[in-house]
Amino acid sequence: MAEQVTKSVLFVCLGNICRSPIAEAVFRKLVTDQNVSDKWRIDSAATSTYEIGNPPDHRGQACMKKHGVPMNHVARQVPHWNLKVTREDFVTFDYILCMDESNLRDLNRKSNQVKNCKAKIELLGSYDPQKQLIIEDPYYGNDSDFETVYQQCLRCCRAFLEKVR
């Protein structure tokens, strides 16, 4: 019997309590609904230490519940450079998809310090069929901003899964 190839994706935003956990939850649901969850390793992380250990923002959780998307998540950070796991993220994930230019700059700068970085680092919004490249941080917004993030993540994750499947 042929060995199954597993693909991997890490969704990243600033604090890992709003955008990246929404993207992670949306993508998990998509691969589960398409019966390919066993072919994927999926996670999310932050570029900062602000929210490590915190649950997703309650407005994001409410949005996911409204759409029937399970969300089981605690914020983690793409770890500091003196920790082995940092290197592992850049070396073991196939894709690192982030939400805005600041995330992209941080990740590209950090990846240049990692020998044998295999991850393809991109904006999640680069997959948006509606061409909304940036997924804005809804933290200082309201419920409708979280809905916008959900809709963007849904479009982008569908297109990403279709492209790399």
CSV table of C-alpha atoms in Angstrom, one decimal, residues 56-147:
chain,number,residue,atom,x,y,z
A,56,PRO,CA,-9.1,33.0,20.9
A,57,ASP,CA,-10.9,36.4,21.1
A,58,HIS,CA,-14.5,35.8,22.3
A,59,ARG,CA,-15.9,37.6,19.2
A,60,GLY,CA,-14.0,35.2,16.9
A,61,GLN,CA,-15.3,32.3,18.9
A,62,ALA,CA,-18.8,33.6,18.6
A,63,CYS,CA,-18.4,34.1,14.8
A,64,MET,CA,-17.0,30.5,14.4
A,65,LYS,CA,-19.9,29.1,16.5
A,66,LYS,CA,-22.4,31.0,14.3
A,67,HIS,CA,-20.9,29.3,11.2
A,68,GLY,CA,-20.7,25.9,12.8
A,69,VAL,CA,-16.9,25.9,12.8
A,70,PRO,CA,-15.3,24.2,15.8
A,71,MET,CA,-12.5,26.1,17.4
A,72,ASN,CA,-10.1,24.4,19.9
A,73,HIS,CA,-7.1,26.6,20.3
A,74,VAL,CA,-4.7,28.3,22.7
A,75,ALA,CA,-2.3,31.0,21.4
A,76,ARG,CA,1.3,30.0,20.8
A,77,GLN,CA,4.2,32.0,19.3
A,78,VAL,CA,6.6,31.2,16.5
A,79,PRO,CA,9.2,30.7,19.2
A,80,HIS,CA,12.4,32.7,19.9
A,81,TRP,CA,15.5,31.8,17.9
A,82,ASN,CA,17.3,30.1,20.7
A,83,LEU,CA,14.6,27.4,20.9
A,84,LYS,CA,14.8,24.4,18.7
A,85,VAL,CA,11.0,24.5,17.8
A,86,THR,CA,11.5,27.7,15.9
A,87,ARG,CA,13.7,26.0,13.4
A,88,GLU,CA,11.3,23.2,13.2
A,89,ASP,CA,8.4,25.5,12.2
A,90,PHE,CA,10.4,26.8,9.2
A,91,VAL,CA,11.9,23.4,8.4
A,92,THR,CA,8.9,21.2,8.9
A,93,PHE,CA,5.9,23.2,7.6
A,94,ASP,CA,5.3,23.2,3.8
A,95,TYR,CA,3.4,26.5,4.0
A,96,ILE,CA,3.4,29.4,6.4
A,97,LEU,CA,0.5,31.7,5.5
A,98,CYS,CA,0.2,35.0,7.2
A,99,MET,CA,-2.3,37.8,7.4
A,100,ASP,CA,-0.5,41.1,6.6
A,101,GLU,CA,2.7,42.7,5.4
A,102,SER,CA,4.1,43.1,8.9
A,103,ASN,CA,3.7,39.4,9.5
A,104,LEU,CA,5.3,38.7,6.2
A,105,ARG,CA,8.3,40.9,6.9
A,106,ASP,CA,8.8,39.3,10.3
A,107,LEU,CA,8.5,35.8,9.0
A,108,ASN,CA,10.8,36.4,6.0
A,109,ARG,CA,13.4,38.0,8.2
A,110,LYS,CA,13.3,35.1,10.7
A,111,SER,CA,13.3,32.5,7.9
A,112,ASN,CA,16.6,34.0,6.6
A,113,GLN,CA,18.2,32.9,9.9
A,114,VAL,CA,17.1,29.3,9.5
A,115,LYS,CA,19.2,26.9,7.6
A,116,ASN,CA,17.2,24.6,5.3
A,117,CYS,CA,14.0,26.6,5.5
A,118,LYS,CA,11.5,24.7,3.4
A,119,ALA,CA,8.3,26.6,4.2
A,120,LYS,CA,6.8,28.6,1.4
A,121,ILE,CA,5.9,31.9,3.2
A,122,GLU,CA,3.0,33.8,1.7
A,123,LEU,CA,0.1,36.0,2.5
A,124,LEU,CA,-3.1,34.0,3.0
A,125,GLY,CA,-4.8,36.7,1.1
A,126,SER,CA,-2.8,35.9,-2.0
A,127,TYR,CA,-5.2,33.1,-2.6
A,128,ASP,CA,-8.3,35.3,-2.3
A,129,PRO,CA,-10.4,35.1,-5.5
A,130,GLN,CA,-11.7,38.6,-4.6
A,131,LYS,CA,-8.1,39.9,-4.5
A,132,GLN,CA,-8.2,41.3,-1.0
A,133,LEU,CA,-4.6,40.7,-0.2
A,134,ILE,CA,-4.6,41.8,3.4
A,135,ILE,CA,-6.6,40.3,6.2
A,136,GLU,CA,-7.0,43.2,8.6
A,137,ASP,CA,-6.7,42.6,12.3
A,138,PRO,CA,-10.2,42.8,13.8
A,139,TYR,CA,-9.0,43.1,17.4
A,140,TYR,CA,-9.9,46.8,17.9
A,141,GLY,CA,-13.1,46.4,15.8
A,142,ASN,CA,-16.5,44.9,16.3
A,143,ASP,CA,-18.4,41.7,15.4
A,144,SER,CA,-18.7,42.6,11.7
A,145,ASP,CA,-14.9,42.9,11.5
A,146,PHE,CA,-14.7,39.3,12.7
A,147,GLU,CA,-17.3,38.3,10.2
